[in-house]
Tab-separated table of C-alpha atoms in Angstrom:
chain	number	residue	atom	x	y	z
A	315	UNK	CA	-15.501	-25.993	16.337
A	316	UNK	CA	-14.502	-23.679	13.656
A	317	UNK	CA	-11.041	-22.064	13.689
A	318	UNK	CA	-10.520	-18.357	13.801
A	319	UNK	CA	-9.184	-18.706	10.277
A	320	UNK	CA	-12.483	-20.159	9.021
A	321	UNK	CA	-14.546	-17.823	10.935
A	322	UNK	CA	-12.637	-14.886	9.230
A	323	UNK	CA	-13.050	-16.237	5.890
A	324	UNK	CA	-16.792	-16.639	6.299
A	325	UNK	CA	-17.348	-13.345	7.994
A	326	UNK	CA	-15.355	-11.616	5.279
A	327	UNK	CA	-17.592	-13.135	2.520
A	328	UNK	CA	-20.786	-12.248	4.153
A	329	UNK	CA	-19.719	-8.772	4.985
A	330	UNK	CA	-18.285	-8.320	1.394
A	331	UNK	CA	-21.719	-9.406	-0.215
A	332	UNK	CA	-23.780	-7.021	1.932
A	333	UNK	CA	-22.093	-3.919	0.361
A	334	UNK	CA	-24.070	-1.753	-2.053
A	335	UNK	CA	-22.792	-1.454	-5.645
A	336	UNK	CA	-23.113	2.481	-5.581
A	337	UNK	CA	-21.221	2.713	-2.373
A	338	UNK	CA	-18.232	0.702	-3.721
A	339	UNK	CA	-18.098	2.683	-6.930
A	340	UNK	CA	-17.787	6.049	-4.858
A	341	UNK	CA	-15.410	4.706	-2.393
A	342	UNK	CA	-13.189	3.255	-5.013
A	343	UNK	CA	-12.895	6.806	-6.694
A	344	UNK	CA	-13.014	8.911	-3.493
A	345	UNK	CA	-10.645	7.061	-1.324
A	346	UNK	CA	-9.102	4.407	-3.567
A	347	UNK	CA	-7.585	6.555	-6.408
A	348	UNK	CA	-4.430	7.585	-5.072
A	349	UNK	CA	-1.906	5.449	-3.301
A	350	UNK	CA	-1.806	5.078	0.538
A	351	UNK	CA	-1.233	8.241	2.527
A	352	UNK	CA	2.676	7.532	3.155
A	353	UNK	CA	3.101	7.718	-0.584
A	354	UNK	CA	1.844	11.185	-1.554
A	355	UNK	CA	1.093	14.227	0.716
A	356	UNK	CA	-2.308	15.288	1.322
A	357	UNK	CA	-2.426	17.885	-1.335
A	358	UNK	CA	-3.296	15.070	-3.902
A	359	UNK	CA	-6.996	13.969	-3.314
A	360	UNK	CA	-10.019	13.553	-5.454
A	361	UNK	CA	-11.984	16.820	-4.752
A	362	UNK	CA	-14.314	16.759	-7.825
A	363	UNK	CA	-15.640	13.922	-9.910
A	364	UNK	CA	-18.838	13.019	-11.835
A	365	UNK	CA	-21.752	12.874	-9.373
A	366	UNK	CA	-23.184	9.903	-11.045
A	367	UNK	CA	-21.413	6.763	-12.026
A	368	UNK	CA	-20.569	7.065	-15.703
A	369	UNK	CA	-18.754	5.124	-18.362
A	370	UNK	CA	-16.311	6.611	-20.734
A	371	UNK	CA	-15.346	3.572	-22.790
A	372	UNK	CA	-18.307	1.376	-24.103
A	373	UNK	CA	-18.289	-1.936	-25.872
A	374	UNK	CA	-19.636	-1.875	-29.327
A	375	UNK	CA	-20.797	-4.350	-32.036
A	376	UNK	CA	-22.249	-6.699	-29.619
A	377	UNK	CA	-19.149	-6.861	-27.704
A	378	UNK	CA	-16.626	-7.362	-30.624
A	379	UNK	CA	-15.177	-3.808	-30.283
A	380	UNK	CA	-13.949	-2.119	-27.137
A	381	UNK	CA	-11.860	1.013	-27.750
A	382	UNK	CA	-9.846	2.460	-24.853
A	383	UNK	CA	-7.549	5.467	-25.029
A	384	UNK	CA	-3.873	4.355	-24.443
A	385	UNK	CA	-2.598	6.587	-21.698
A	386	UNK	CA	0.400	6.297	-19.369
A	387	UNK	CA	0.350	6.199	-15.514
A	388	UNK	CA	1.975	9.057	-13.488
A	389	UNK	CA	4.679	7.128	-11.518
A	390	UNK	CA	5.897	7.905	-8.155
A	391	UNK	CA	9.206	6.194	-7.291
A	392	UNK	CA	10.924	5.536	-4.025
A	393	UNK	CA	14.023	3.490	-3.402
A	394	UNK	CA	13.603	0.155	-1.710
A	395	UNK	CA	17.367	-0.172	-1.568
A	396	UNK	CA	20.494	1.277	-2.995
A	397	UNK	CA	19.932	-0.453	-6.308
A	398	UNK	CA	16.160	-1.000	-6.471
A	399	UNK	CA	12.968	1.181	-6.583
A	400	UNK	CA	9.369	0.569	-5.689
A	401	UNK	CA	7.265	2.237	-8.374
A	402	UNK	CA	3.524	3.503	-7.507
A	403	UNK	CA	1.404	4.372	-10.306
A	404	UNK	CA	-1.566	6.603	-10.649
A	405	UNK	CA	-3.957	5.768	-13.529
A	406	UNK	CA	-5.653	8.221	-15.883
A	407	UNK	CA	-9.023	9.171	-13.974
A	408	UNK	CA	-11.238	8.098	-17.070
A	409	UNK	CA	-9.598	4.615	-17.222
A	410	UNK	CA	-9.758	4.477	-13.377
A	411	UNK	CA	-13.409	5.665	-13.370
A	412	UNK	CA	-14.352	2.665	-15.803
A	413	UNK	CA	-12.260	-0.003	-13.880
A	414	UNK	CA	-14.158	1.145	-10.751
A	415	UNK	CA	-17.589	1.087	-12.507
A	416	UNK	CA	-16.990	-2.395	-13.801
A	417	UNK	CA	-15.960	-3.825	-10.523
A	418	UNK	CA	-18.723	-2.316	-8.676
A	419	UNK	CA	-21.352	-3.253	-11.238
A	420	UNK	CA	-20.171	-6.909	-10.998
A	421	UNK	CA	-19.402	-6.827	-7.342
A	422	UNK	CA	-20.987	-10.264	-6.321
A	423	UNK	CA	-18.976	-12.004	-9.209
A	424	UNK	CA	-15.921	-10.359	-7.938
A	425	UNK	CA	-16.366	-11.118	-4.332
A	426	UNK	CA	-16.857	-14.893	-5.487
A	427	UNK	CA	-13.637	-14.622	-7.193
A	428	UNK	CA	-11.637	-13.017	-4.261
A	429	UNK	CA	-13.136	-15.660	-1.886
A	430	UNK	CA	-13.646	-18.667	-3.856
A	431	UNK	CA	-15.526	-21.491	-2.165
A	432	UNK	CA	-13.175	-24.077	-3.735
A	433	UNK	CA	-10.285	-22.660	-2.080
A	434	UNK	CA	-8.644	-23.622	1.329
A	435	UNK	CA	-6.325	-20.606	1.543
A	436	UNK	CA	-7.764	-17.820	3.462
A	437	UNK	CA	-6.930	-14.436	2.341
A	438	UNK	CA	-6.554	-11.537	4.966
A	439	UNK	CA	-6.055	-8.875	2.585
A	440	UNK	CA	-9.562	-8.150	1.556
A	441	UNK	CA	-8.953	-4.609	-0.399
A	442	UNK	CA	-12.476	-2.921	0.579
A	443	UNK	CA	-12.796	-1.676	4.100
A	444	UNK	CA	-15.507	-3.769	5.831
A	445	UNK	CA	-16.422	-4.002	9.536
A	446	UNK	CA	-18.427	-6.479	11.331
A	447	UNK	CA	-19.704	-3.664	13.505
A	448	UNK	CA	-21.399	-1.955	10.566
A	449	UNK	CA	-22.533	-4.665	8.034
A	450	UNK	CA	-23.494	-3.285	4.650
A	451	UNK	CA	-21.444	-0.180	5.172
A	452	UNK	CA	-18.018	0.775	3.931
A	453	UNK	CA	-15.467	2.432	6.280
A	454	UNK	CA	-12.977	5.032	5.441
A	455	UNK	CA	-9.930	3.165	7.121
A	456	UNK	CA	-7.572	1.776	4.506
A	457	UNK	CA	-3.942	1.169	5.670
A	458	UNK	CA	-4.731	0.824	9.107
A	459	UNK	CA	-7.349	-1.799	8.616
A	460	UNK	CA	-4.760	-3.756	6.587
A	461	UNK	CA	-2.114	-3.539	9.433
A	462	UNK	CA	-4.891	-4.944	11.680
A	463	UNK	CA	-5.612	-7.705	9.270
A	464	UNK	CA	-2.087	-8.806	9.037
A	465	UNK	CA	-1.279	-8.679	12.641
A	466	UNK	CA	-4.455	-10.859	13.309
A	467	UNK	CA	-3.149	-13.283	10.766
A	468	UNK	CA	0.314	-13.622	11.958
A	469	UNK	CA	0.017	-13.069	15.759
A	470	UNK	CA	-3.506	-14.378	16.598
A	471	UNK	CA	-5.185	-16.801	14.042
A	472	UNK	CA	-2.230	-18.870	12.805
A	473	UNK	CA	-0.643	-19.387	16.397
A	474	UNK	CA	-4.063	-20.561	17.692
A	475	UNK	CA	-4.182	-23.598	15.367
A	476	UNK	CA	-0.361	-24.137	15.004
A	477	UNK	CA	-0.329	-26.751	17.767
A	478	UNK	CA	-1.865	-29.234	15.398
A	479	UNK	CA	1.219	-28.841	13.055
A	480	UNK	CA	4.991	-29.153	12.985
A	481	UNK	CA	6.196	-26.972	10.323
A	482	UNK	CA	5.424	-23.595	8.618
A	483	UNK	CA	6.257	-22.540	4.940
A	484	UNK	CA	6.647	-19.107	4.405
A	485	UNK	CA	6.461	-17.938	0.615
A	486	UNK	CA	6.197	-14.886	-1.308
A	487	UNK	CA	5.212	-14.292	-5.013
A	488	UNK	CA	8.112	-12.577	-6.828
A	489	UNK	CA	7.595	-8.967	-8.031
A	490	UNK	CA	3.633	-9.683	-7.805
A	491	UNK	CA	2.138	-6.465	-9.273
A	492	UNK	CA	4.816	-5.758	-11.892
A	493	UNK	CA	4.562	-9.547	-13.029
A	494	UNK	CA	0.854	-9.598	-13.409
A	495	UNK	CA	-0.190	-10.625	-16.929
A	496	UNK	CA	-3.246	-8.503	-17.745
A	497	UNK	CA	-4.821	-11.484	-19.728
A	498	UNK	CA	-4.696	-13.522	-16.658
A	499	UNK	CA	-7.336	-11.253	-15.168
A	500	UNK	CA	-9.861	-12.916	-17.602
A	501	UNK	CA	-8.421	-16.421	-16.876
A	502	UNK	CA	-8.972	-15.855	-13.097
A	503	UNK	CA	-12.564	-14.451	-13.509
A	504	UNK	CA	-13.660	-17.070	-16.291
A	505	UNK	CA	-11.239	-19.846	-16.467
A	506	UNK	CA	-8.218	-20.243	-18.704
A	507	UNK	CA	-9.618	-22.801	-21.053
A	508	UNK	CA	-13.004	-20.992	-21.529
A	509	UNK	CA	-11.451	-17.648	-22.326
A	510	UNK	CA	-8.941	-18.954	-24.656
A	511	UNK	CA	-11.596	-20.368	-26.926
A	512	UNK	CA	-11.623	-18.303	-30.227
A	513	UNK	CA	-15.136	-17.283	-29.568
A	514	UNK	CA	-14.372	-15.714	-26.134
A	515	UNK	CA	-10.785	-14.440	-26.633
A	516	UNK	CA	-11.813	-10.862	-27.974
A	517	UNK	CA	-15.500	-11.009	-26.733
A	518	UNK	CA	-15.823	-7.843	-24.486
A	519	UNK	CA	-19.142	-9.099	-23.154
A	520	UNK	CA	-16.996	-10.964	-20.721
A	521	UNK	CA	-15.891	-8.670	-17.690
A	522	UNK	CA	-12.373	-10.075	-17.630
A	523	UNK	CA	-11.564	-8.986	-21.275
A	524	UNK	CA	-12.852	-5.363	-20.502
A	525	UNK	CA	-10.672	-5.091	-17.403
A	526	UNK	CA	-7.796	-6.719	-19.359
A	527	UNK	CA	-8.069	-3.963	-22.000
A	528	UNK	CA	-8.595	-1.225	-19.460
A	529	UNK	CA	-5.470	-2.142	-17.486
A	530	UNK	CA	-3.380	-2.480	-20.631
A	531	UNK	CA	-4.219	0.913	-21.786
A	532	UNK	CA	-3.885	2.611	-18.353
A	533	UNK	CA	-0.067	1.497	-18.742
A	534	UNK	CA	0.569	2.512	-22.399
A	535	UNK	CA	-0.694	-0.799	-23.849
A	536	UNK	CA	1.616	-3.082	-21.761
A	537	UNK	CA	0.289	-6.532	-20.996
A	538	UNK	CA	2.715	-7.184	-18.232
A	539	UNK	CA	2.193	-5.475	-14.959
A	540	UNK	CA	-0.530	-3.542	-13.095
A	541	UNK	CA	0.039	-0.089	-11.228
A	542	UNK	CA	0.934	-0.433	-7.451
A	543	UNK	CA	-1.173	1.832	-5.282
A	544	UNK	CA	-4.824	2.191	-6.820
A	545	UNK	CA	-7.215	0.036	-4.908
A	546	UNK	CA	-8.665	-1.285	-8.000
A	547	UNK	CA	-5.143	-2.861	-8.550
A	548	UNK	CA	-5.484	-4.289	-5.017
A	549	UNK	CA	-8.864	-5.858	-6.047
A	550	UNK	CA	-7.621	-7.481	-9.360
A	551	UNK	CA	-4.345	-8.715	-7.647
A	552	UNK	CA	-6.688	-10.396	-5.040
A	553	UNK	CA	-8.832	-11.871	-7.660
A	554	UNK	CA	-5.591	-13.438	-9.453
A	555	UNK	CA	-4.016	-14.638	-6.181
A	556	UNK	CA	-7.184	-16.297	-5.209
A	557	UNK	CA	-7.265	-18.370	-8.483
A	558	UNK	CA	-3.816	-19.365	-7.647
A	559	UNK	CA	-5.265	-20.504	-4.306
A	560	UNK	CA	-7.974	-22.744	-5.902
A	561	UNK	CA	-5.384	-24.463	-7.933
A	562	UNK	CA	-3.037	-24.802	-5.178
A	563	UNK	CA	-6.011	-26.329	-3.214
A	564	UNK	CA	-6.486	-28.822	-5.990
A	565	UNK	CA	-2.891	-29.758	-6.176
A	566	UNK	CA	-2.341	-30.345	-2.360
A	567	UNK	CA	-5.724	-32.409	-2.233
A	568	UNK	CA	-4.340	-34.716	-5.024
A	569	UNK	CA	-1.138	-35.183	-2.683
A	570	UNK	CA	-3.434	-35.777	0.519
A	571	UNK	CA	-1.511	-33.029	2.398
A	572	UNK	CA	-3.082	-31.824	5.655
A	573	UNK	CA	-2.543	-28.108	6.057
A	574	UNK	CA	-3.741	-24.599	7.077
A	575	UNK	CA	-2.978	-21.887	4.562
A	576	UNK	CA	-3.377	-18.165	4.799
A	577	UNK	CA	-2.282	-15.401	2.636
A	578	UNK	CA	-1.662	-11.568	2.966
A	579	UNK	CA	-1.608	-10.110	-0.547
A	580	UNK	CA	1.414	-11.899	-1.968
A	581	UNK	CA	2.692	-13.364	1.241
A	582	UNK	CA	1.906	-17.089	2.155
A	583	UNK	CA	2.024	-18.824	5.567
A	584	UNK	CA	1.208	-22.555	5.386
A	585	UNK	CA	1.118	-25.043	8.203
A	586	UNK	CA	1.987	-28.572	7.593
A	587	UNK	CA	2.583	-31.652	9.620
A	588	UNK	CA	6.200	-32.825	8.165
A	589	UNK	CA	9.015	-31.334	6.236
A	590	UNK	CA	8.269	-33.648	3.459
A	591	UNK	CA	4.800	-32.055	3.116
A	592	UNK	CA	6.367	-28.516	3.455
A	593	UNK	CA	8.456	-29.516	0.251
A	594	UNK	CA	5.332	-30.680	-1.667
A	595	UNK	CA	3.548	-27.294	-0.696
A	596	UNK	CA	6.489	-25.330	-2.127
A	597	UNK	CA	6.405	-27.308	-5.309
A	598	UNK	CA	2.732	-27.114	-5.634
A	599	UNK	CA	2.615	-23.344	-5.130
A	600	UNK	CA	5.306	-23.084	-7.787
A	601	UNK	CA	3.167	-24.921	-10.223
A	602	UNK	CA	0.057	-22.934	-9.287
A	603	UNK	CA	1.609	-19.728	-9.702
A	604	UNK	CA	3.314	-20.830	-13.149
A	605	UNK	CA	-0.460	-21.289	-14.575
A	606	UNK	CA	-0.824	-17.365	-14.149
A	607	UNK	CA	2.667	-16.480	-15.350
A	608	UNK	CA	4.038	-15.852	-12.011
A	609	UNK	CA	6.872	-17.012	-9.993
A	610	UNK	CA	7.783	-17.840	-6.453
A	611	UNK	CA	10.279	-15.750	-4.798
A	612	UNK	CA	13.205	-18.133	-3.928
A	613	UNK	CA	14.845	-15.572	-1.566
A	614	UNK	CA	11.672	-15.314	0.589
A	615	UNK	CA	10.738	-18.944	0.655
A	616	UNK	CA	11.531	-20.807	3.872
A	617	UNK	CA	10.542	-23.864	5.854
A	618	UNK	CA	10.669	-23.406	9.667
A	619	UNK	CA	10.090	-26.067	12.438
A	620	UNK	CA	7.566	-24.508	14.640
A	621	UNK	CA	7.343	-22.528	16.828
A	622	UNK	CA	10.328	-20.870	15.080
A	623	UNK	CA	8.988	-18.264	12.393
A	624	UNK	CA	5.545	-18.121	14.046
A	625	UNK	CA	6.003	-14.764	15.619
A	626	UNK	CA	7.749	-11.458	14.682
A	627	UNK	CA	11.073	-11.409	16.195
A	628	UNK	CA	11.600	-7.939	16.066
A	629	UNK	CA	8.707	-7.103	18.206
A	630	UNK	CA	10.134	-9.195	21.243
A	631	UNK	CA	13.464	-7.578	20.711
A	632	UNK	CA	11.964	-4.015	20.616
A	633	UNK	CA	9.736	-4.706	23.711
A	634	UNK	CA	13.029	-5.791	25.593
A	635	UNK	CA	14.586	-2.281	24.579
A	636	UNK	CA	11.496	-0.445	25.427
A	637	UNK	CA	9.419	-2.331	27.902
A	638	UNK	CA	7.203	0.497	29.052
A	639	UNK	CA	5.826	3.364	27.145
A	640	UNK	CA	7.002	6.693	28.840
A	641	UNK	CA	5.244	9.942	28.646
A	642	UNK	CA	8.426	11.768	28.343
A	643	UNK	CA	11.954	10.706	27.239
A	644	UNK	CA	15.277	11.956	28.559
A	645	UNK	CA	18.046	12.724	25.962
A	646	UNK	CA	19.645	9.508	27.095
A	647	UNK	CA	16.620	7.439	26.964
A	648	UNK	CA	16.063	8.668	23.392
A	649	UNK	CA	19.572	8.112	22.150
A	650	UNK	CA	19.719	4.695	23.725
A	651	UNK	CA	16.242	3.668	22.237
A	652	UNK	CA	17.414	4.990	18.786
A	653	UNK	CA	20.557	2.915	18.911
A	654	UNK	CA	18.669	-0.273	19.808
A	655	UNK	CA	16.337	0.422	16.989
A	656	UNK	CA	19.228	0.831	14.675
A	657	UNK	CA	20.630	-2.503	15.875
A	658	UNK	CA	17.308	-4.417	15.559
A	659	UNK	CA	16.789	-3.040	12.051
A	660	UNK	CA	20.209	-4.616	11.055
A	661	UNK	CA	18.903	-8.028	11.984
A	662	UNK	CA	15.566	-7.513	10.937
A	663	UNK	CA	15.587	-5.059	7.824
A	664	UNK	CA	12.264	-3.933	6.240
A	665	UNK	CA	10.305	-4.715	9.298
A	666	UNK	CA	8.102	-2.151	11.363
A	667	UNK	CA	10.607	-1.383	14.072
A	668	UNK	CA	11.353	2.215	12.846
A	669	UNK	CA	7.692	2.928	12.411
A	670	UNK	CA	7.103	1.733	15.945
A	671	UNK	CA	9.856	3.791	17.312
A	672	UNK	CA	8.616	6.936	15.620
A	673	UNK	CA	5.170	6.499	16.989
A	674	UNK	CA	6.638	5.835	20.479
A	675	UNK	CA	8.653	8.964	20.629
A	676	UNK	CA	5.666	11.192	19.824
A	677	UNK	CA	2.469	11.841	21.510
A	678	UNK	CA	-1.200	11.795	19.960
A	679	UNK	CA	-0.644	15.331	18.627
A	680	UNK	CA	2.809	14.376	16.901
A	681	UNK	CA	4.896	16.212	19.547
A	682	UNK	CA	8.242	14.703	20.413
A	683	UNK	CA	8.416	13.184	23.912
A	684	UNK	CA	11.960	14.768	24.420
A	685	UNK	CA	12.929	18.428	25.175
A	686	UNK	CA	14.033	20.227	22.069
A	687	UNK	CA	16.618	23.090	22.510
A	688	UNK	CA	19.492	24.660	20.956
A	689	UNK	CA	21.951	22.003	22.229
A	690	UNK	CA	20.153	19.144	20.471
A	691	UNK	CA	17.874	20.326	17.583
A	692	UNK	CA	20.571	19.534	14.937
A	693	UNK	CA	21.303	16.250	16.367
A	694	UNK	CA	17.523	15.377	16.599
A	695	UNK	CA	16.959	16.348	12.795
A	696	UNK	CA	20.182	14.599	11.651
A	697	UNK	CA	19.250	11.446	13.583
A	698	UNK	CA	15.640	11.361	12.339
A	699	UNK	CA	16.697	11.820	8.746
A	700	UNK	CA	19.318	9.187	9.064
A	701	UNK	CA	16.538	6.812	10.096
A	702	UNK	CA	14.695	7.590	7.180
A	703	UNK	CA	17.472	6.397	4.881
A	704	UNK	CA	17.146	2.992	6.576
A	705	UNK	CA	13.345	2.806	5.899
A	706	UNK	CA	12.387	5.104	3.211
A	707	UNK	CA	8.802	4.556	3.885
A	708	UNK	CA	9.215	6.246	7.220
A	709	UNK	CA	10.480	9.640	5.749
A	710	UNK	CA	6.963	11.198	5.611
A	711	UNK	CA	6.656	10.294	9.429
A	712	UNK	CA	9.906	11.966	10.029
A	713	UNK	CA	8.757	15.061	8.119
A	714	UNK	CA	5.497	15.081	10.255
A	715	UNK	CA	7.603	15.117	13.438
A	716	UNK	CA	9.594	17.891	12.161
A	717	UNK	CA	6.380	19.795	11.436
A	718	UNK	CA	5.494	19.201	15.006
A	719	UNK	CA	8.798	20.664	16.055
A	720	UNK	CA	8.328	23.537	13.740
A	721	UNK	CA	4.966	24.475	15.316
A	722	UNK	CA	6.219	24.120	18.839
A	723	UNK	CA	7.054	27.351	20.886
A	724	UNK	CA	10.910	26.548	20.404
A	725	UNK	CA	10.575	25.822	16.566
A	726	UNK	CA	8.442	28.870	15.817
A	727	UNK	CA	11.529	30.873	16.694
A	728	UNK	CA	13.980	28.714	14.776
A	729	UNK	CA	12.188	28.438	11.472
A	730	UNK	CA	15.233	29.659	9.569
A	731	UNK	CA	17.444	27.179	11.117
A	732	UNK	CA	15.103	24.330	10.281
A	733	UNK	CA	14.601	25.674	6.819
A	734	UNK	CA	18.323	25.886	6.257
A	735	UNK	CA	18.885	22.365	7.257
A	736	UNK	CA	16.129	21.062	4.979
A	737	UNK	CA	17.308	23.193	2.075
A	738	UNK	CA	20.632	21.684	2.191
A	739	UNK	CA	19.079	18.399	2.144
A	740	UNK	CA	16.642	19.337	-0.842
A	741	UNK	CA	19.391	20.805	-3.065
A	742	UNK	CA	21.420	17.708	-2.685
A	743	UNK	CA	18.503	15.292	-3.595
A	744	UNK	CA	17.463	17.756	-6.585
A	745	UNK	CA	20.656	16.971	-8.341
A	746	UNK	CA	19.127	13.601	-9.002
A	747	UNK	CA	15.536	14.419	-9.141
A	748	UNK	CA	14.577	11.229	-10.944
A	749	UNK	CA	16.167	8.968	-8.260
A	750	UNK	CA	14.721	10.989	-5.243
A	751	UNK	CA	11.379	12.195	-6.361
A	752	UNK	CA	9.667	10.639	-3.282
A	753	UNK	CA	11.831	12.371	-0.830
A	754	UNK	CA	11.767	15.811	-2.646
A	755	UNK	CA	7.921	15.604	-2.843
A	756	UNK	CA	7.616	15.351	0.906
A	757	UNK	CA	10.110	18.065	1.691
A	758	UNK	CA	8.523	20.340	-0.811
A	759	UNK	CA	5.294	19.784	0.863
A	760	UNK	CA	6.691	20.564	4.324
A	761	UNK	CA	8.283	23.704	2.893
A	762	UNK	CA	5.248	24.904	0.833
A	763	UNK	CA	2.534	23.912	3.294
A	764	UNK	CA	4.313	25.703	6.180
A	765	UNK	CA	5.091	28.849	4.164
A	766	UNK	CA	8.858	28.296	4.217
A	767	UNK	CA	9.682	28.697	0.729
A	768	UNK	CA	10.216	32.398	1.140
A	769	UNK	CA	13.388	31.633	3.375
A	770	UNK	CA	15.049	29.437	0.826
A	771	UNK	CA	18.205	31.130	-0.570
A	772	UNK	CA	17.620	29.272	-3.935
A	773	UNK	CA	14.626	27.430	-5.473
A	774	UNK	CA	15.287	24.473	-7.554
A	775	UNK	CA	13.096	23.807	-10.777
A	776	UNK	CA	11.697	20.540	-10.972
A	777	UNK	CA	10.636	18.281	-14.187
A	778	UNK	CA	8.551	15.669	-12.728
A	779	UNK	CA	4.862	16.230	-12.553
A	780	UNK	CA	4.385	15.263	-8.928
A	781	UNK	CA	7.380	17.255	-7.571
A	782	UNK	CA	6.610	20.186	-9.710
A	783	UNK	CA	2.919	20.285	-8.751
A	784	UNK	CA	3.904	20.353	-4.979
A	785	UNK	CA	6.721	22.822	-5.158
A	786	UNK	CA	4.757	25.220	-7.307
A	787	UNK	CA	1.639	24.451	-5.436
A	788	UNK	CA	-0.422	23.888	-8.629
A	789	UNK	CA	-1.697	20.646	-9.950
A	790	UNK	CA	0.040	19.356	-13.109
A	791	UNK	CA	-1.297	15.776	-13.531
A	792	UNK	CA	-4.035	14.636	-15.901
A	793	UNK	CA	-5.002	18.223	-16.830
A	794	UNK	CA	-6.766	17.052	-19.933
A	795	UNK	CA	-9.552	15.469	-17.667
A	796	UNK	CA	-11.677	18.390	-16.639
A	797	UNK	CA	-14.364	16.222	-14.786
A	798	UNK	CA	-11.859	15.684	-12.130
A	799	UNK	CA	-9.964	17.951	-9.724
A	800	UNK	CA	-6.884	15.994	-8.112
A	801	UNK	CA	-5.047	18.640	-6.321
A	802	UNK	CA	-5.707	20.925	-3.339
A	803	UNK	CA	-3.331	23.745	-2.478
A	804	UNK	CA	-0.699	22.805	0.026
A	805	UNK	CA	-1.424	25.832	2.411
A	806	UNK	CA	-5.029	25.018	2.042
A	807	UNK	CA	-4.986	21.574	2.980
A	808	UNK	CA	-2.526	22.187	5.778
A	809	UNK	CA	-5.044	24.400	7.603
A	810	UNK	CA	-7.306	21.529	7.727
A	811	UNK	CA	-4.945	18.605	8.658
A	812	UNK	CA	-1.371	18.399	9.794
A	813	UNK	CA	1.075	15.871	8.115
A	814	UNK	CA	0.987	13.740	11.344
A	815	UNK	CA	-2.888	13.425	11.071
A	816	UNK	CA	-2.608	12.567	7.281
A	817	UNK	CA	-0.249	9.714	8.101
A	818	UNK	CA	-2.289	8.398	11.137
A	819	UNK	CA	-3.359	5.095	9.534
A	820	UNK	CA	-5.577	4.157	12.416
A	821	UNK	CA	-7.477	7.431	12.329
A	822	UNK	CA	-7.113	9.059	8.991
A	823	UNK	CA	-9.007	12.478	8.326
A	824	UNK	CA	-11.541	12.821	5.711
A	825	UNK	CA	-10.551	15.865	3.719
A	826	UNK	CA	-12.797	15.631	0.605
């Protein structure tokens, strides 16, 4: 009988191969151009593009020449910690268009590279939205589907086969996207020894070499790193990680190790029968990664005796603090749950406990489940903003909740108070614009889309293209590319969707 892991792999392969090339091309451009919804407000969207698939950069001289304009990504930073940032990149539309074209035009080859038959590692991070209920058709769901896939991998499929094993290796690729060597795209697609032959090295008839050049020139000619955020980067990273998986499979076979291996993007879970086998797995994974100029993250590599490490510990602790969902929360219940979440986050930082809390304290319309009045509005705003400092990724959801407060009967009569509170925060952040662009962007969108800028006592001026676009309500990125319209007025889009709807990864709105 086939394991759920094997079934997942086979089903993904068949569904992926059933997709139409034209559908993939349009989806990549329409829904995959910008990073996921929590990165940028809804005013950034692909509103206009060429109606038919086109190519801006063509190979010439029988594949010996392939000139691509050197461009730079527009970067969006947000702090991961006090000292480190996570950087998302937006690729120039023309280069992104051509990468999308080549991926879709060679789709079956790309699928075979992402789900190679000679790999025993099953990936749960297929970057294109497929659904067994609608074979041959693409969905719109992006982030939410990935969350489902990750939960399916960790909480269901691995646990169903774990009884056969004694240990689990958790491992992570160090700085995966920023470390990807663009030449390794061709290695993964065509084989390292093949592409390094002089006759193939600069032969742009080979798909891998064209993608290599396009990704280089999307990033100012750099051969190290691909942008985080665009779906085309997710596709390429999956191709490279799968090539690592093939080599890992070969190495473990030579060591006669029995195992079950799954991967979500750069995150591995590998079940083995002994601690000695676990150490062989780690050494083999290190060797496989090295072949593609990648490294294992020592800090996130761990061997656990099962069932330790099998389930997400924070989930059990959160359930103990909030065992039953309530339709309404008293101020005391809200406060106690809030304190429990902070305590859990201290023990398990960087997990989804804060996101879960924010979802549980709001209803389907994004309204808070606690009564807001003069006695607690400042406390609520302050407490929510402090949560966002613990998990910056949750900041947009906090702003979406505050928008719900603003649009409530109480909030509509306290606009000035809410604006005053956010203005103080915005002015403090604007003193270090480069460091706080992410937070500034979401506060600016909140103020502009809800017509609150007129209540500001002073208006900061921003230099960054993203923050300036939002606060001035006028697109300022890639203005040289007239075929693409990449910005919608903040007030215009806010009439179609709320911030809460924009951030609903399980039911995102279609706005284009």
